[in-house]
Coordinates of N, CA, C and O in Angstrom, one line a residue:
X217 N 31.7 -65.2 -12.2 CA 32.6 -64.3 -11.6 C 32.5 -64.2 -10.1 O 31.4 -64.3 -9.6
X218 N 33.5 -64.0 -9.5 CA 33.4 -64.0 -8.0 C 33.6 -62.1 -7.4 O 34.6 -61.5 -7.4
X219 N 32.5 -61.7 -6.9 CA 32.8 -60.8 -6.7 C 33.7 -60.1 -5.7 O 33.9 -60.5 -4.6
X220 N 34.2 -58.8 -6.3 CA 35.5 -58.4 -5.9 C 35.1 -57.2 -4.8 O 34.2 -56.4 -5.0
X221 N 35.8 -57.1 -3.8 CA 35.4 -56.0 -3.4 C 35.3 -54.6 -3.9 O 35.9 -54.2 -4.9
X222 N 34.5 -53.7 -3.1 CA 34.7 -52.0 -3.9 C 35.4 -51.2 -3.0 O 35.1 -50.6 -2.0
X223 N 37.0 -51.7 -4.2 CA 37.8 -50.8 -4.1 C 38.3 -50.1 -5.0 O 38.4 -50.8 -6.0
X224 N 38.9 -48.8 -5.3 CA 39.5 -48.4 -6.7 C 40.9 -48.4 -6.6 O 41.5 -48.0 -5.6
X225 N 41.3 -48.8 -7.7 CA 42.4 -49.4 -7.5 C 43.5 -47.8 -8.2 O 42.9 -47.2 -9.1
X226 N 44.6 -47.5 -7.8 CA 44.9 -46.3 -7.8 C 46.1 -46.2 -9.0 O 46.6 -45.1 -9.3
X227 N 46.6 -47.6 -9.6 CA 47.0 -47.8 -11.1 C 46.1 -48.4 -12.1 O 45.8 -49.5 -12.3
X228 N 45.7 -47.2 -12.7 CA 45.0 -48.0 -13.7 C 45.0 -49.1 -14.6 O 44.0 -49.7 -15.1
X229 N 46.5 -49.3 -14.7 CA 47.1 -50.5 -15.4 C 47.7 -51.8 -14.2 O 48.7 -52.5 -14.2
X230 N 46.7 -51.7 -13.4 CA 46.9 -52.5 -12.1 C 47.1 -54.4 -12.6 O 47.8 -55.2 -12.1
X231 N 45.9 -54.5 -13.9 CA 46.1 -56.4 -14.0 C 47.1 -56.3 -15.0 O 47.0 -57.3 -15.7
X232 N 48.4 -55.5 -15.6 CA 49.5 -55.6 -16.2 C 50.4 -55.9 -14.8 O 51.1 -56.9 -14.7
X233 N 50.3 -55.1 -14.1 CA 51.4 -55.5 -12.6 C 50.8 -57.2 -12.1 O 51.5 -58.2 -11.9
X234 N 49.7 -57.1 -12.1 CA 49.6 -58.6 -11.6 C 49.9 -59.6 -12.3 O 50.3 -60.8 -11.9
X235 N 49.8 -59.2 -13.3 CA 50.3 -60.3 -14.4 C 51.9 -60.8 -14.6 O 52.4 -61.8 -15.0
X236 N 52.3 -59.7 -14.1 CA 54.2 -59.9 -14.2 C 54.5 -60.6 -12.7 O 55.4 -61.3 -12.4
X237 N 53.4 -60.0 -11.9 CA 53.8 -61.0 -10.5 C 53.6 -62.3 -10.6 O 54.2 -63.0 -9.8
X238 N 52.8 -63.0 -11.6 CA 53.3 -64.5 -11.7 C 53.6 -64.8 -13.1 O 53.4 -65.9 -13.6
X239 N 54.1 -63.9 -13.8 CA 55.1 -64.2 -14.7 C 56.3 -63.9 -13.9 O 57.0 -64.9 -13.9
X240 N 56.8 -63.0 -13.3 CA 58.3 -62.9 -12.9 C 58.5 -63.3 -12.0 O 59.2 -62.5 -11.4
X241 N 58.0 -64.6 -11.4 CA 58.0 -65.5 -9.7 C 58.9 -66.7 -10.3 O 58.8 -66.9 -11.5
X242 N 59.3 -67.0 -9.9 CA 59.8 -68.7 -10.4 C 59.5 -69.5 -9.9 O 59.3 -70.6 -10.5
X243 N 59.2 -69.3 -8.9 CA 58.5 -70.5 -7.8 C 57.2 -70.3 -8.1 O 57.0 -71.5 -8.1
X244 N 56.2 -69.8 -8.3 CA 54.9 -69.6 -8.9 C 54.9 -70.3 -9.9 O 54.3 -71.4 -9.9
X245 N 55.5 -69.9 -11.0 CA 55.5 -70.3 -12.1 C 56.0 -71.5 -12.2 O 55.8 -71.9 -13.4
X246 N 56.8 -72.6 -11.4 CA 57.5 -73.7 -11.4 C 56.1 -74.4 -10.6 O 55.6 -75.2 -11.4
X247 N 55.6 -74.4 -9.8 CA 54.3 -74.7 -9.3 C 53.3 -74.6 -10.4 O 52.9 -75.7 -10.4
X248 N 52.8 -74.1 -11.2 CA 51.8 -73.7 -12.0 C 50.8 -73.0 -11.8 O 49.8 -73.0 -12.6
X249 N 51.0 -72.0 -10.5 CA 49.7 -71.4 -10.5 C 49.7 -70.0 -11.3 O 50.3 -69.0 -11.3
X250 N 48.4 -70.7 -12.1 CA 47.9 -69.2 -13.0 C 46.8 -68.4 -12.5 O 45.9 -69.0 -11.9
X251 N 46.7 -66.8 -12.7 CA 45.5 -66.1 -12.2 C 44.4 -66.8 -13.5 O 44.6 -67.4 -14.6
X252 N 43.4 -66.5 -12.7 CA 42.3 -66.9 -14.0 C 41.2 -65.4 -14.1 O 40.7 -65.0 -15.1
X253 N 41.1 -64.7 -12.8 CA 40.7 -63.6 -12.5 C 41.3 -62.4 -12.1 O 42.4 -62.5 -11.6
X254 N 41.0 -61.4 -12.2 CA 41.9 -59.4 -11.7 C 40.7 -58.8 -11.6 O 40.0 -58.5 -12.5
X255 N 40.5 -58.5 -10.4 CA 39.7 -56.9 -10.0 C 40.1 -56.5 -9.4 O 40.8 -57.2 -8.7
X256 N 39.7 -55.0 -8.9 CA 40.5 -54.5 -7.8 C 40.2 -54.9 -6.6 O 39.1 -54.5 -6.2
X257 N 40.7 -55.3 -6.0 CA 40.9 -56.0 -4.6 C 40.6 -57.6 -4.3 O 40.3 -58.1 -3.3
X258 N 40.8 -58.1 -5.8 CA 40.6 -59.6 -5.9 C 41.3 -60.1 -7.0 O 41.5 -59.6 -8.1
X259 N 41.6 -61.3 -6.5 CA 42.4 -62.4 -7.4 C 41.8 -63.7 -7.3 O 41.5 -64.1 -6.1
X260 N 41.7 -64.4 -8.3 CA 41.3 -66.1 -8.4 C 42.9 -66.5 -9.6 O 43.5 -66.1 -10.5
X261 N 42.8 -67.5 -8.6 CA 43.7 -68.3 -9.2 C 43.4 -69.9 -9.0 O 42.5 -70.5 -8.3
X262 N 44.4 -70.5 -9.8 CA 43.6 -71.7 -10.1 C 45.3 -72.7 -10.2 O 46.4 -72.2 -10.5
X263 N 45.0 -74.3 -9.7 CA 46.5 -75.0 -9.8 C 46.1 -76.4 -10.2 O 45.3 -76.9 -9.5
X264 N 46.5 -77.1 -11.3 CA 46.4 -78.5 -12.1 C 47.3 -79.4 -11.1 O 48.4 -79.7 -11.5
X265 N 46.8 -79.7 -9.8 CA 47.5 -80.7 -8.8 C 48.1 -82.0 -9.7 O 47.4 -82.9 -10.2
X266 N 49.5 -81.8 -9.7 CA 50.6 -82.5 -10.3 C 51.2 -84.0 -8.8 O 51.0 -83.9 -7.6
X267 N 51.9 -85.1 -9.4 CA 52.8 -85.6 -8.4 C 52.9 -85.2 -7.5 O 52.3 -85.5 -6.4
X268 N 54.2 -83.7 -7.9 CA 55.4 -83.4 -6.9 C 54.5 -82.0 -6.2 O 55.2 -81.1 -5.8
X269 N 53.1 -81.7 -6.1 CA 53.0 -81.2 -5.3 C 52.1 -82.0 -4.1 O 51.4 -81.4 -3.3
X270 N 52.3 -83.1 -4.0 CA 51.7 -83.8 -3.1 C 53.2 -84.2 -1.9 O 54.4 -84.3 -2.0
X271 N 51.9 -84.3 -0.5 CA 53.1 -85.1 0.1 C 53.2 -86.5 0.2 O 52.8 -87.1 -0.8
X272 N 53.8 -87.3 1.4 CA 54.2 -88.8 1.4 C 52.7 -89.5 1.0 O 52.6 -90.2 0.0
X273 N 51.7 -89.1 1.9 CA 50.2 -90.1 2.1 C 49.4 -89.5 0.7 O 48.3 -90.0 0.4
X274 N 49.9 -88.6 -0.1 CA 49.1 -88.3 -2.0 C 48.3 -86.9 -1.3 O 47.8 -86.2 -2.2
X275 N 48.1 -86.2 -0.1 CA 47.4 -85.3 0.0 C 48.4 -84.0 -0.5 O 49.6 -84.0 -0.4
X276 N 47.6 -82.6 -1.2 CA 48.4 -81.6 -1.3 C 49.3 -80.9 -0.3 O 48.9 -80.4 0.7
X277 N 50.5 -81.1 -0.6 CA 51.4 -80.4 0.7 C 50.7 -79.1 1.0 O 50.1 -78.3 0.2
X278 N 50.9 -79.0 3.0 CA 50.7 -77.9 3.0 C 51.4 -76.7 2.6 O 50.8 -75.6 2.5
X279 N 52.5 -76.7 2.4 CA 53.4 -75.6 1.8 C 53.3 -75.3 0.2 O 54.0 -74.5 -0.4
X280 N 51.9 -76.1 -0.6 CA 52.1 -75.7 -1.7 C 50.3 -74.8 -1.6 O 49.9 -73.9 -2.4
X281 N 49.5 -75.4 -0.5 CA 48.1 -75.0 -0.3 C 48.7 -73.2 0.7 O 47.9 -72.3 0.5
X282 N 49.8 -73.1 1.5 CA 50.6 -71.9 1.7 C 50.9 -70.7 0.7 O 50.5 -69.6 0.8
X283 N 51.7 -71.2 0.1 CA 52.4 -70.5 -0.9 C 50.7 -70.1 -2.2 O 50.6 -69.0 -2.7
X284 N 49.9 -71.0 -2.4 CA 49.3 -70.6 -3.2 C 48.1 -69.5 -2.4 O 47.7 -68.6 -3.0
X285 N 47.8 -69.7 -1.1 CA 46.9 -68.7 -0.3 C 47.5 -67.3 -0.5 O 46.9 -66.4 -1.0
X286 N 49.4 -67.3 0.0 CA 50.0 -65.9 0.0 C 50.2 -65.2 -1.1 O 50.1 -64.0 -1.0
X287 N 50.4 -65.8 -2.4 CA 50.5 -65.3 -3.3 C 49.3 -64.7 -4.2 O 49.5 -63.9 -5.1
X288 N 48.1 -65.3 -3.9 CA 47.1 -65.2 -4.1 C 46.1 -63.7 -4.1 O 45.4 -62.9 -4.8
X289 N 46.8 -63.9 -2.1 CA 46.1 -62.7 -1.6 C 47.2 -61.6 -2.2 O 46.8 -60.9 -3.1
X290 N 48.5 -61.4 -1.8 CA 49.4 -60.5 -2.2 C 49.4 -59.7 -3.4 O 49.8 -58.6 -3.7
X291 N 48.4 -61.1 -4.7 CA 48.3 -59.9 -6.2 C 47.0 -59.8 -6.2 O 46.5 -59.5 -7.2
X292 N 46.3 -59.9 -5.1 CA 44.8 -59.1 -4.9 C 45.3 -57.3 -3.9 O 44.8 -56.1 -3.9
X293 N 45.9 -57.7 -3.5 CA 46.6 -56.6 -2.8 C 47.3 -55.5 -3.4 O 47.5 -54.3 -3.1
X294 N 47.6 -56.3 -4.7 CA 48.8 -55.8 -5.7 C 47.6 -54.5 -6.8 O 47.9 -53.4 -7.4
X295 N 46.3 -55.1 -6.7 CA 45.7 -54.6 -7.4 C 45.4 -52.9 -7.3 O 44.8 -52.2 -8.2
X296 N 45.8 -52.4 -6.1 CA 45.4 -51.6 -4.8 C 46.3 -50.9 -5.0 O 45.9 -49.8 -4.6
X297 N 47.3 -50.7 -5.4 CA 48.4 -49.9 -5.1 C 49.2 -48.9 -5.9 O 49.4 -49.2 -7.1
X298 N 49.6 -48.0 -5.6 CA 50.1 -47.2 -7.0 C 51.1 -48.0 -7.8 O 51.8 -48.9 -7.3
X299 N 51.1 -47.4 -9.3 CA 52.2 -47.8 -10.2 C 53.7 -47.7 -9.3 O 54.0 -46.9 -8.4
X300 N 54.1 -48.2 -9.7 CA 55.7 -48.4 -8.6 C 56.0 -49.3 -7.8 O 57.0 -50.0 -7.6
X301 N 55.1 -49.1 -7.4 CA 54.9 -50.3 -5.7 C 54.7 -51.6 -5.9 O 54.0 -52.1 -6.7
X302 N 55.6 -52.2 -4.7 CA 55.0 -53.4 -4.9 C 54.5 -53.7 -3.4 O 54.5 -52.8 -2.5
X303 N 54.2 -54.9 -3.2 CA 53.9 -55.8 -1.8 C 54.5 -56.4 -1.4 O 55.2 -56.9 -2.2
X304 N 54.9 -56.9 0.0 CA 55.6 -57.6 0.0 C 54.5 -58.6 1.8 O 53.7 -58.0 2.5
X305 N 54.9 -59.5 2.0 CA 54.1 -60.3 3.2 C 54.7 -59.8 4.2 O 55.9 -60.1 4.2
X306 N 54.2 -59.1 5.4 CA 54.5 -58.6 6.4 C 54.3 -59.8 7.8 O 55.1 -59.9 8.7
X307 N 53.1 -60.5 7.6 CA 52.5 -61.9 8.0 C 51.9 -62.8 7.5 O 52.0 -62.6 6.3
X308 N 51.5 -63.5 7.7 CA 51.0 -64.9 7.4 C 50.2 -65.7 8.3 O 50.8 -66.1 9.3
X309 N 48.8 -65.9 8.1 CA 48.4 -66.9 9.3 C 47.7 -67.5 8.4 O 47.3 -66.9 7.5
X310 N 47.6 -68.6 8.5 CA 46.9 -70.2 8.1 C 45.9 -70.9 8.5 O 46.2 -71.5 9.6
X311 N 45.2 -71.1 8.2 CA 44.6 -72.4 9.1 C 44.2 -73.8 7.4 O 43.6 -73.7 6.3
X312 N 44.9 -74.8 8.0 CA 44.1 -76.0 7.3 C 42.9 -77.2 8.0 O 42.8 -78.1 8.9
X313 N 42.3 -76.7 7.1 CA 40.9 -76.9 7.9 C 40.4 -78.3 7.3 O 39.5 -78.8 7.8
X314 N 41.0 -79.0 6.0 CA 40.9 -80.3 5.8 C 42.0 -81.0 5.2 O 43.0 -80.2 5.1
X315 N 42.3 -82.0 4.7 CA 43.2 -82.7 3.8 C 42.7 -81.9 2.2 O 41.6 -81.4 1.9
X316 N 44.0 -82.0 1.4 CA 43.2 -81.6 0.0 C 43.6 -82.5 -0.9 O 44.7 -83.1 -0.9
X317 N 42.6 -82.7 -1.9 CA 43.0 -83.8 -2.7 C 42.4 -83.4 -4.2 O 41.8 -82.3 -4.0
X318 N 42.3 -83.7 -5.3 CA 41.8 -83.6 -6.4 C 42.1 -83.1 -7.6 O 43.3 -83.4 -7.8
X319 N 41.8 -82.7 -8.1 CA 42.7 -82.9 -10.3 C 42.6 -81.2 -9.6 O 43.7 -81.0 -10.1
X320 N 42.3 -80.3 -9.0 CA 42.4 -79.0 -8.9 C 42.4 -78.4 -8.2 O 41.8 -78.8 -7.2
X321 N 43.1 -77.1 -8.2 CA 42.7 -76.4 -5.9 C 42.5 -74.9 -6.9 O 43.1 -74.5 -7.9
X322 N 41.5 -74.4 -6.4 CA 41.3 -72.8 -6.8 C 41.3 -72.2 -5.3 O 40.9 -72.7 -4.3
X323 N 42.0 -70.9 -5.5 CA 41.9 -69.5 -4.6 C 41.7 -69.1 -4.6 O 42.3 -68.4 -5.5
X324 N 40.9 -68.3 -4.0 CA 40.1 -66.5 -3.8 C 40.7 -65.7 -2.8 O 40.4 -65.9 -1.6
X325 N 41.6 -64.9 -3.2 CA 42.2 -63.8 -2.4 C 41.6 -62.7 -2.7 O 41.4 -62.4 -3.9
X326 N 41.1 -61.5 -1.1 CA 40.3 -60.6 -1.2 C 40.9 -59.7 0.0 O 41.1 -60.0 1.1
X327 N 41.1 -58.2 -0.8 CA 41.6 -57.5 0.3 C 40.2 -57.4 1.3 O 39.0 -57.6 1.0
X328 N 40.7 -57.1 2.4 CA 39.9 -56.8 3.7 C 39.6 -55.7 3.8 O 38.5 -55.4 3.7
X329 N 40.9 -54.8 4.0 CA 41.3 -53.3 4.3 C 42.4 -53.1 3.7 O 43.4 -53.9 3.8
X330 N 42.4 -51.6 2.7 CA 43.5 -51.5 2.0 C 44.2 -50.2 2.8 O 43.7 -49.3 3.5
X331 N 45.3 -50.5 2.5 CA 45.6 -48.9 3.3 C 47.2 -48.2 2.2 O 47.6 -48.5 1.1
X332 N 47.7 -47.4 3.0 CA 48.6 -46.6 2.2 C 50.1 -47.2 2.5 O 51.1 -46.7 2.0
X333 N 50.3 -48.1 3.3 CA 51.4 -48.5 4.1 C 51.2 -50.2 4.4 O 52.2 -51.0 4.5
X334 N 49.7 -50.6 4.5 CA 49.9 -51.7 5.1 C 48.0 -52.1 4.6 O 46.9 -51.6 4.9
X335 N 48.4 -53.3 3.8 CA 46.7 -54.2 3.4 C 46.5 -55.5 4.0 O 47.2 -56.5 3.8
X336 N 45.0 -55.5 4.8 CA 44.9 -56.2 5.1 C 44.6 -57.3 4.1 O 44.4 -56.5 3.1
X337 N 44.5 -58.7 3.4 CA 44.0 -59.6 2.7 C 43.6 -60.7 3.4 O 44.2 -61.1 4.5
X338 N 42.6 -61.5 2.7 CA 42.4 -62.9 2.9 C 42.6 -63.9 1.8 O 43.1 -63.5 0.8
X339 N 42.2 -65.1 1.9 CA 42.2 -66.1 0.7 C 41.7 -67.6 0.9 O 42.0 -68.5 1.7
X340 N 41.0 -67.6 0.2 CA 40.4 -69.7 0.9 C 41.0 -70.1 -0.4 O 41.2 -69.5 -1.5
X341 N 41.3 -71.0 0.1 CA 41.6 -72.3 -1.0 C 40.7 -73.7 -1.1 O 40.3 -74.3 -0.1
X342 N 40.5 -73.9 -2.3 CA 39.6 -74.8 -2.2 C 39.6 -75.9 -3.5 O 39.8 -75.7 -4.7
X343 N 39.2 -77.2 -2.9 CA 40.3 -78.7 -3.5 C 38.4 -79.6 -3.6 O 37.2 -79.2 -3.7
X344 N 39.4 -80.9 -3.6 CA 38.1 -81.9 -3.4 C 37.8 -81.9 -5.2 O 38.1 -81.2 -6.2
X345 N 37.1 -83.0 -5.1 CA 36.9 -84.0 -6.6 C 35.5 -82.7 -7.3 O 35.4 -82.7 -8.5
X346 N 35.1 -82.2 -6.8 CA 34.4 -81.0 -6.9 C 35.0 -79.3 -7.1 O 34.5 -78.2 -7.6
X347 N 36.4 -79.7 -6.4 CA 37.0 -78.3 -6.7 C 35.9 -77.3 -5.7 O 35.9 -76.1 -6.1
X348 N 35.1 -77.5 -4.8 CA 34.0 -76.6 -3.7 C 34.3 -77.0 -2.3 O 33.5 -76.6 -1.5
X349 N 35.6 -77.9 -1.8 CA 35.5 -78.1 -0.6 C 36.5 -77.0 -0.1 O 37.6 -77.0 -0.7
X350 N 36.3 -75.9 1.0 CA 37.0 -75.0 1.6 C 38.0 -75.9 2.2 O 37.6 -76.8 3.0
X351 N 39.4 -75.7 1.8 CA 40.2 -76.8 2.0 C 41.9 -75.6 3.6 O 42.6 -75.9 4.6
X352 N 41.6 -75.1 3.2 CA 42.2 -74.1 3.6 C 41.7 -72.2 3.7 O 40.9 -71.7 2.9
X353 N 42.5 -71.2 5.1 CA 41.9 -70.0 4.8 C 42.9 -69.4 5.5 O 43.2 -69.8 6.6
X354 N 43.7 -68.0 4.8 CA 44.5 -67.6 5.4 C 44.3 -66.3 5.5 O 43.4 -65.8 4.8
X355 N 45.1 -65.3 6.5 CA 44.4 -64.2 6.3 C 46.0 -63.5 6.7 O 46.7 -64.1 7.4
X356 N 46.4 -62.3 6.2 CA 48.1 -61.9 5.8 C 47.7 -60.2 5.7 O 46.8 -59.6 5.3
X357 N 49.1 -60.0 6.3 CA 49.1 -58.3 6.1 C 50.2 -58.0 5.2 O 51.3 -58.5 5.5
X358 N 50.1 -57.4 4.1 CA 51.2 -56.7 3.4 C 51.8 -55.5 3.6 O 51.2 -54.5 3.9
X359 N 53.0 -55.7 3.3 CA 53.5 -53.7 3.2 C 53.5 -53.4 2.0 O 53.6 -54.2 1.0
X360 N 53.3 -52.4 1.8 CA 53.0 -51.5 0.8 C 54.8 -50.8 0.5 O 55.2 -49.9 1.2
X361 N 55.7 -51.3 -0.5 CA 56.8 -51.2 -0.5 C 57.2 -50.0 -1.7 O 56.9 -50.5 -2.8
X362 N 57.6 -48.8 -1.8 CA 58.1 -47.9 -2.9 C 59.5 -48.0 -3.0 O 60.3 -47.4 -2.3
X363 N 59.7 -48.7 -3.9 CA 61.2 -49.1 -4.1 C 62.4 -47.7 -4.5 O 62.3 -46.9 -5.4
X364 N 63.3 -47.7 -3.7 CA 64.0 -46.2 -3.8 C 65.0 -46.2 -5.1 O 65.6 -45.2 -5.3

């Protein structure tokens, strides 16, 4: 288990909301990434590197090593927040820090700082024939959205 930070999460039915965030994504769900982990202020997720998520030269596009960092961190964030609410990416910063390649990429998204309006998160991604090489690391602010 990867430890989560200590936060308390202020829905107690917080890994049913996470769960519907990558059941009710399409683009999530058309990629394949599934959570494998929920605690409060942490998410692991995990992706079976297919063809079409690769680019021209066979390495994982960065837009799919993107999309799996933000969404990653966003339902670690999701964990955090009252019943009602959702998240939504306020920012985005990236860095890819190698090529990724291999039968798997896992993600660790971890809030930083939670707040009432605005959460900080992070998330590494990580690839290679080992599934242990830090392949990517992004770090995103969310808003904290109460839908009217």
């Amino acid at each position: 288990m990867t430890r989560a930070p200590d936060f308390p999460p202020a829905n107690p039915d917080y890994r049913t909301e996470v769960e519907r965030i990558f059941q009710a994504a399409p683009f999530i769900r058309s990629l394949g990434i599934e959570a494998e982990e929920i605690a409060p202020g942490l998410c692991v997720t995990r992706l079976a590197v297919r063809e079409d998520h690769q680019q021209q030269d066979g390495f994982v596009h960065a837009g799919v090593l993107a999309t799996m960092a933000d969404h990653t961190a966003g339902a670690a964030g999701a964990t955090l927040i009252p019943a009602g609410a959702i998240v939504l990416t306020a920012e985005f910063k990236i860095n890819l820090l190698r090529s990724a390649r291999g039968p798997e990429l896992r993600c660790v998204g971890r809030v930083l700082k939670p707040g009432r309006t605005l959460i900080v998160a992070e998330s590494e991604v990580y690839g290679g024939e080992e599934g242990a090489t830090l392949v990517a690391k992004a770090t995103m602010t969310l808003a904290v959205v109460r839908p009217r």
